[in-house]
Short mmCIF file of C-alpha atoms in Angstrom, two decimals:
data_model
loop_
_atom_site.label_atom_id
_atom_site.label_comp_id
_atom_site.label_asym_id
_atom_site.label_seq_id
_atom_site.Cartn_x
_atom_site.Cartn_y
_atom_site.Cartn_z
CA MET A 1 -98.69 -53.37 10.30
CA LYS A 2 -100.93 -50.31 10.15
CA ARG A 3 -100.31 -47.20 12.24
CA ALA A 4 -102.18 -44.00 13.00
CA VAL A 5 -101.27 -40.62 14.43
CA VAL A 6 -104.32 -39.49 16.42
CA ILE A 7 -105.17 -35.95 17.52
CA PHE A 8 -108.15 -33.92 18.71
CA MET A 9 -109.17 -30.69 16.96
CA GLU A 10 -111.62 -27.88 17.55
CA LYS A 11 -112.18 -24.67 15.60
CA LYS A 12 -109.59 -22.30 17.03
CA ARG A 13 -107.12 -20.31 14.94
CA ASP A 14 -104.01 -21.39 16.82
CA LEU A 15 -105.01 -25.05 16.61
CA LEU A 16 -105.72 -24.79 12.88
CA LEU A 17 -102.29 -23.26 12.31
CA GLN A 18 -100.68 -26.03 14.32
CA PHE A 19 -102.69 -28.67 12.49
CA GLY A 20 -101.46 -27.32 9.18
CA CYS A 21 -97.88 -27.84 10.31
CA LEU A 22 -98.49 -31.38 11.54
CA TYR A 23 -100.42 -32.29 8.41
CA THR A 24 -97.75 -30.86 6.11
CA SER A 25 -95.03 -32.78 7.97
CA PHE A 26 -97.17 -35.92 7.67
CA LYS A 27 -97.45 -35.46 3.91
CA HIS A 28 -93.75 -34.63 3.64
CA ILE A 29 -92.53 -37.89 5.19
CA ASN A 30 -94.87 -39.99 3.01
CA ALA A 31 -95.40 -42.71 5.61
CA LYS A 32 -96.99 -45.57 3.69
CA ASP A 33 -98.26 -47.41 6.78
CA THR A 34 -99.67 -44.41 8.67
CA ASP A 35 -102.96 -42.49 8.65
CA LEU A 36 -103.58 -39.13 10.27
CA VAL A 37 -106.74 -39.56 12.34
CA VAL A 38 -108.53 -36.45 13.58
CA PHE A 39 -111.19 -36.49 16.25
CA GLY A 40 -112.86 -33.13 15.88
CA THR A 41 -115.90 -31.03 16.56
CA LYS A 42 -118.55 -30.80 13.86
CA ASP A 43 -117.58 -27.28 12.82
CA VAL A 44 -113.88 -27.98 12.27
CA LEU A 45 -113.85 -31.28 10.36
CA PRO A 46 -115.10 -29.82 7.02
CA LEU A 47 -112.12 -27.45 7.05
CA LEU A 48 -109.57 -30.27 7.16
CA PRO A 49 -108.10 -32.13 4.16
CA ASP A 50 -110.10 -35.14 3.00
CA ASP A 51 -107.12 -37.48 3.09
CA CYS A 52 -107.30 -37.38 6.89
CA VAL A 53 -109.50 -39.88 8.68
CA LYS A 54 -112.08 -37.60 10.29
CA LEU A 55 -114.18 -38.70 13.28
CA GLU A 56 -116.74 -36.32 14.76
CA CYS A 57 -116.42 -35.90 18.50
CA GLU A 58 -117.99 -33.30 20.75
CA LYS A 59 -116.05 -31.69 23.54
CA ALA A 60 -116.26 -33.21 27.01
CA SER A 61 -119.04 -31.58 29.03
CA HIS A 62 -119.97 -33.91 31.90
CA PRO A 63 -119.41 -33.14 34.66
CA PRO A 64 -119.54 -29.42 33.78
CA GLU A 65 -116.10 -28.84 35.29
CA LEU A 66 -114.68 -30.42 32.13
CA LEU A 67 -115.81 -27.40 30.12
CA HIS A 68 -113.24 -25.33 31.98
CA TYR A 69 -110.40 -27.75 31.22
CA PRO A 70 -110.31 -28.14 27.40
CA ARG A 71 -107.05 -30.10 27.47
CA ILE A 72 -109.00 -33.15 28.57
CA ASN A 73 -110.53 -33.39 25.09
CA SER A 74 -107.28 -34.84 23.73
CA ILE A 75 -107.92 -37.97 25.80
CA HIS A 76 -111.70 -37.80 26.19
CA CYS A 77 -112.11 -38.53 22.48
CA PHE A 78 -110.75 -42.03 23.13
CA THR A 79 -113.74 -42.81 25.36
CA THR A 80 -116.27 -42.38 22.54
CA GLU A 81 -117.91 -45.12 20.49
CA LYS A 82 -115.99 -44.03 17.41
CA ALA A 83 -112.71 -44.69 19.18
CA LYS A 84 -113.53 -48.39 19.12
CA GLU A 85 -113.17 -48.26 15.34
CA LEU A 86 -109.46 -47.58 15.79
CA GLU A 87 -108.90 -51.11 17.07
CA LYS A 88 -110.37 -52.54 13.88
CA HIS A 89 -108.05 -50.63 11.58
CA TYR A 90 -104.77 -49.92 13.38
CA ASP A 91 -102.23 -52.10 15.15
CA ILE A 92 -100.45 -49.25 16.91
CA ILE A 93 -101.28 -45.59 17.37
CA LEU A 94 -99.52 -42.42 18.40
CA ARG A 95 -101.74 -40.28 20.61
CA THR A 96 -100.33 -36.78 20.48
CA ASP A 97 -101.05 -33.07 20.64
CA VAL A 98 -101.61 -31.00 17.52
CA ASP A 99 -98.59 -28.70 18.08
CA THR A 100 -96.21 -31.35 16.80
CA PHE A 101 -94.26 -32.39 13.71
CA LEU A 102 -93.36 -35.78 12.27
CA THR A 103 -89.94 -36.26 10.72
CA PRO A 104 -88.58 -38.82 8.22
CA ALA A 105 -87.32 -40.82 11.22
CA TRP A 106 -90.97 -41.79 11.86
CA ASN A 107 -90.74 -44.21 8.95
CA HIS A 108 -88.27 -46.36 10.88
CA TYR A 109 -89.59 -45.94 14.41
CA TYR A 110 -91.23 -49.09 15.76
CA PRO A 111 -90.81 -49.46 19.54
CA THR A 112 -91.60 -52.89 20.95
CA THR A 113 -93.06 -51.59 24.23
CA TYR A 114 -95.58 -48.94 25.25
CA THR A 115 -93.59 -45.74 24.78
CA VAL A 116 -94.09 -42.18 25.97
CA GLY A 117 -92.21 -38.93 25.70
CA LYS A 118 -90.60 -37.07 28.57
CA GLY A 119 -92.64 -34.82 30.87
CA GLY A 120 -91.56 -32.30 33.47
CA TYR A 121 -94.54 -31.78 35.76
CA ALA A 122 -93.31 -33.72 38.81
CA THR A 123 -89.94 -32.21 39.61
CA TYR A 124 -90.83 -31.71 43.28
CA GLN A 125 -91.23 -34.62 45.69
CA ILE A 126 -94.50 -33.17 46.98
CA VAL A 127 -96.04 -33.64 43.52
CA LYS A 128 -94.88 -37.26 43.37
CA ASP A 129 -96.31 -37.85 46.83
CA HIS A 130 -99.68 -36.38 45.82
CA LEU A 131 -99.79 -38.56 42.69
CA LYS A 132 -99.22 -41.70 44.72
CA ARG A 133 -101.80 -40.59 47.29
CA VAL A 134 -104.47 -40.00 44.64
CA ALA A 135 -103.72 -43.36 43.02
CA LYS A 136 -104.12 -45.10 46.38
CA GLU A 137 -107.38 -43.27 47.10
CA LEU A 138 -108.75 -44.50 43.77
CA GLY A 139 -107.60 -48.07 44.38
CA LEU A 140 -104.96 -47.90 41.65
CA ASN A 141 -101.35 -49.07 41.65
CA HIS A 142 -98.52 -46.59 41.25
CA ARG A 143 -95.05 -47.96 40.49
CA SER A 144 -93.13 -44.68 40.94
CA LEU A 145 -92.84 -43.98 37.22
CA HIS A 146 -93.03 -40.19 36.97
CA ASN A 147 -92.78 -37.39 34.39
CA LEU A 148 -94.37 -39.15 31.44
CA GLY A 149 -94.80 -37.09 28.29
CA ALA A 150 -98.04 -36.08 26.61
CA THR A 151 -97.40 -38.34 23.61
CA HIS A 152 -98.19 -42.05 23.93
CA TYR A 153 -97.25 -44.70 21.37
CA GLY A 154 -98.37 -48.29 21.66
CA LYS A 155 -100.85 -50.99 20.78
CA THR A 156 -104.17 -49.41 19.95
CA LYS A 157 -106.13 -51.06 22.75
CA SER A 158 -103.49 -50.10 25.32
CA VAL A 159 -103.57 -46.43 24.33
CA ILE A 160 -107.37 -46.42 24.41
CA ASP A 161 -107.42 -48.13 27.82
CA VAL A 162 -104.90 -45.67 29.27
CA SER A 163 -106.80 -42.70 27.87
CA THR A 164 -110.14 -43.98 29.17
CA LEU A 165 -108.83 -44.52 32.69
CA ALA A 166 -107.05 -41.16 32.54
CA VAL A 167 -110.35 -39.41 31.83
CA THR A 168 -111.91 -41.03 34.90
CA ILE A 169 -108.95 -39.92 37.01
CA GLY A 170 -109.09 -36.46 35.46
CA LYS A 171 -112.73 -36.08 36.43
CA HIS A 172 -111.84 -36.96 40.01
CA LEU A 173 -109.01 -34.43 40.07
CA LEU A 174 -111.18 -31.68 38.59
CA THR A 175 -114.20 -32.24 40.82
CA LYS A 176 -112.47 -33.21 44.06
CA GLU A 177 -108.76 -32.51 44.27
CA PHE A 178 -108.72 -29.11 42.52
CA LYS A 179 -112.36 -28.09 42.90
CA THR A 180 -111.65 -25.01 45.04
CA ASP A 181 -107.87 -24.66 45.03
CA LYS A 182 -106.04 -24.92 41.70
CA GLY A 183 -102.62 -25.02 43.35
CA LYS A 184 -99.54 -23.41 41.87
CA TRP A 185 -97.01 -24.45 39.23
CA PRO A 186 -94.52 -26.13 39.45
CA SER A 187 -95.90 -27.67 42.64
CA TRP A 188 -99.24 -29.51 42.84
CA TYR A 189 -101.21 -27.73 40.11
CA GLY A 190 -104.62 -28.15 38.49
CA GLY A 191 -103.41 -26.85 35.14
CA VAL A 192 -101.69 -30.14 34.29
CA ILE A 193 -104.42 -32.59 35.23
CA ASN A 194 -104.00 -34.44 31.93
CA MET A 195 -100.38 -35.19 32.76
CA TYR A 196 -101.22 -36.35 36.28
CA SER A 197 -104.10 -38.52 35.04
CA ASN A 198 -102.06 -40.19 32.33
CA GLU A 199 -99.22 -40.93 34.73
CA ILE A 200 -101.51 -42.67 37.20
CA ALA A 201 -103.26 -44.59 34.40
CA VAL A 202 -100.01 -45.82 32.86
CA ASN A 203 -98.60 -46.88 36.22
CA HIS A 204 -101.73 -48.91 36.90
CA LEU A 205 -102.33 -50.46 33.48
CA ILE A 206 -99.04 -50.83 31.63
CA LYS A 207 -96.43 -53.25 32.90
CA ASP A 208 -93.63 -52.46 30.45
CA VAL A 209 -93.18 -48.74 29.71
CA SER A 210 -90.36 -46.86 28.01
CA ILE A 211 -89.71 -43.12 28.24
CA ASP A 212 -88.12 -42.16 24.94
CA ARG A 213 -86.62 -38.69 25.28
CA ARG A 214 -84.96 -39.00 21.89
CA HIS A 215 -87.83 -39.88 19.58
CA LEU A 216 -90.98 -38.49 21.20
CA ASP A 217 -91.76 -34.90 22.21
CA PHE A 218 -88.29 -33.72 21.20
CA GLU A 219 -87.96 -29.95 21.22
CA SER A 220 -88.61 -28.00 18.01
CA THR A 221 -85.81 -25.54 18.83
CA SER A 222 -83.01 -28.07 18.45
CA SER A 223 -80.23 -27.91 15.85
CA ASP A 224 -79.87 -31.69 15.85
CA SER A 225 -80.66 -33.83 12.81
CA VAL A 226 -84.28 -34.70 12.09
CA MET A 227 -83.11 -38.22 11.33
CA ASN A 228 -82.42 -38.73 15.04
CA HIS A 229 -85.90 -37.81 16.28
CA ALA A 230 -89.22 -39.15 14.96
CA HIS A 231 -91.60 -36.69 16.62
CA LEU A 232 -91.11 -33.04 17.57
CA HIS A 233 -93.14 -30.97 20.04
CA CYS A 234 -93.43 -27.19 20.27
CA TRP A 235 -92.87 -26.12 23.85
CA HIS A 236 -93.33 -22.69 25.44
CA THR A 237 -90.55 -20.64 23.87
CA ASP A 238 -89.95 -17.73 21.52
CA HIS A 239 -86.86 -19.34 20.01
CA VAL A 240 -87.05 -20.85 16.52
CA PHE A 241 -89.13 -22.84 16.02
CA SER A 242 -91.80 -21.24 18.20
CA LYS A 243 -95.51 -21.90 17.72
CA PHE A 244 -96.21 -18.54 19.34
CA GLN A 245 -93.99 -16.60 16.94
CA PHE A 246 -95.46 -18.54 14.02
CA THR A 247 -99.03 -17.79 15.11
CA ALA A 248 -98.12 -14.11 15.45
CA GLY A 249 -96.87 -14.08 11.85
CA LYS A 250 -93.27 -13.33 12.80
CA TYR A 251 -91.89 -15.86 10.29
CA ASP A 252 -94.09 -14.95 7.34
CA LYS A 253 -91.49 -12.90 5.44
CA LEU A 254 -88.55 -15.21 6.01
CA GLU A 255 -86.80 -16.81 3.05
CA THR A 256 -86.71 -20.61 3.04
CA LYS A 257 -84.08 -21.26 0.38
CA ASN A 258 -81.20 -21.30 2.87
CA LEU A 259 -82.90 -23.47 5.47
CA ASN A 260 -81.31 -26.82 6.23
CA MET A 261 -84.05 -29.47 6.12
CA ASN A 262 -81.83 -31.82 8.09
CA LYS A 263 -81.74 -29.42 11.07
CA ILE A 264 -84.76 -29.62 13.37
CA LYS A 265 -85.50 -25.93 13.86
CA ASP A 266 -85.04 -25.22 10.14
CA TYR A 267 -87.15 -28.24 9.23
CA CYS A 268 -90.03 -27.05 11.42
CA LEU A 269 -89.81 -23.53 10.00
CA ALA A 270 -89.74 -24.75 6.40
CA ILE A 271 -92.67 -27.12 6.96
CA ALA A 272 -94.68 -24.39 8.71
CA LEU A 273 -94.14 -21.88 5.90
CA LYS A 274 -94.99 -24.51 3.30
CA ALA A 275 -98.21 -25.19 5.20
CA LYS A 276 -99.13 -21.52 4.96
CA ARG A 277 -98.59 -21.60 1.20
CA ASP A 278 -100.34 -24.91 0.56
CA LEU A 279 -103.27 -24.63 2.98
CA PRO A 280 -104.46 -21.01 2.78
CA GLU A 281 -108.01 -21.84 3.84
CA ILE A 282 -107.00 -23.12 7.27
CA MET A 283 -103.73 -21.21 7.74
CA LYS A 284 -105.30 -17.75 7.93
#
């Protein structure tokens, strides 16, 4: 069985710093059956290590509203011709964001169903009602499965199909639902269109879905063991490990010798600082 971790990249300093952390964690766990696949813009791919699988992909631009919602690029890349190559080479893929880490637990993590992390964008009933309404308007089924995470792990074709439908839904939300009124978080809000689109797509396309709070999108600030969680996600926090504090250089002078590589927040910090040492060209 061959696996891939798939991300989208463009040339932005914060994304390059985050990529360095993900890449260094990928190298650290030495996953024999996994490639790191990067869809990226033409200007960023030459900066990335050559042992990644690099696929050129321009940012979504049609309709023009997509230019104002760059988050859609993380799923738009799966609609391109080059995405079809993934089916030829990989049995299962992890579609994820770049601000993530892999842990040694990845080497033993093989869910048998389509699996997602945990989201938190539909805590109010009004949001759930809107999601079902939009699905109905688009002729899609919604089975009341809410708060799906950004990370999706499953058979390659299934992840591509979900992403492709999610882009179509996202275009509708951008050009119709939130065209003039962006709403307000944490109610119905245009800033999380990717999450809404993926939820509707999964409900319509995937019969058997698991939400794995333990192994996917687990918080990078935890003191739990890395062996209990395959994939870590950096959320909006200033607590260790914080992507914002790292980007600001707040960790640069910290010593690593006393860090516990079995503890999640220490693991992320150690990997991030190693990335800065090993990848100076992209970790500026």
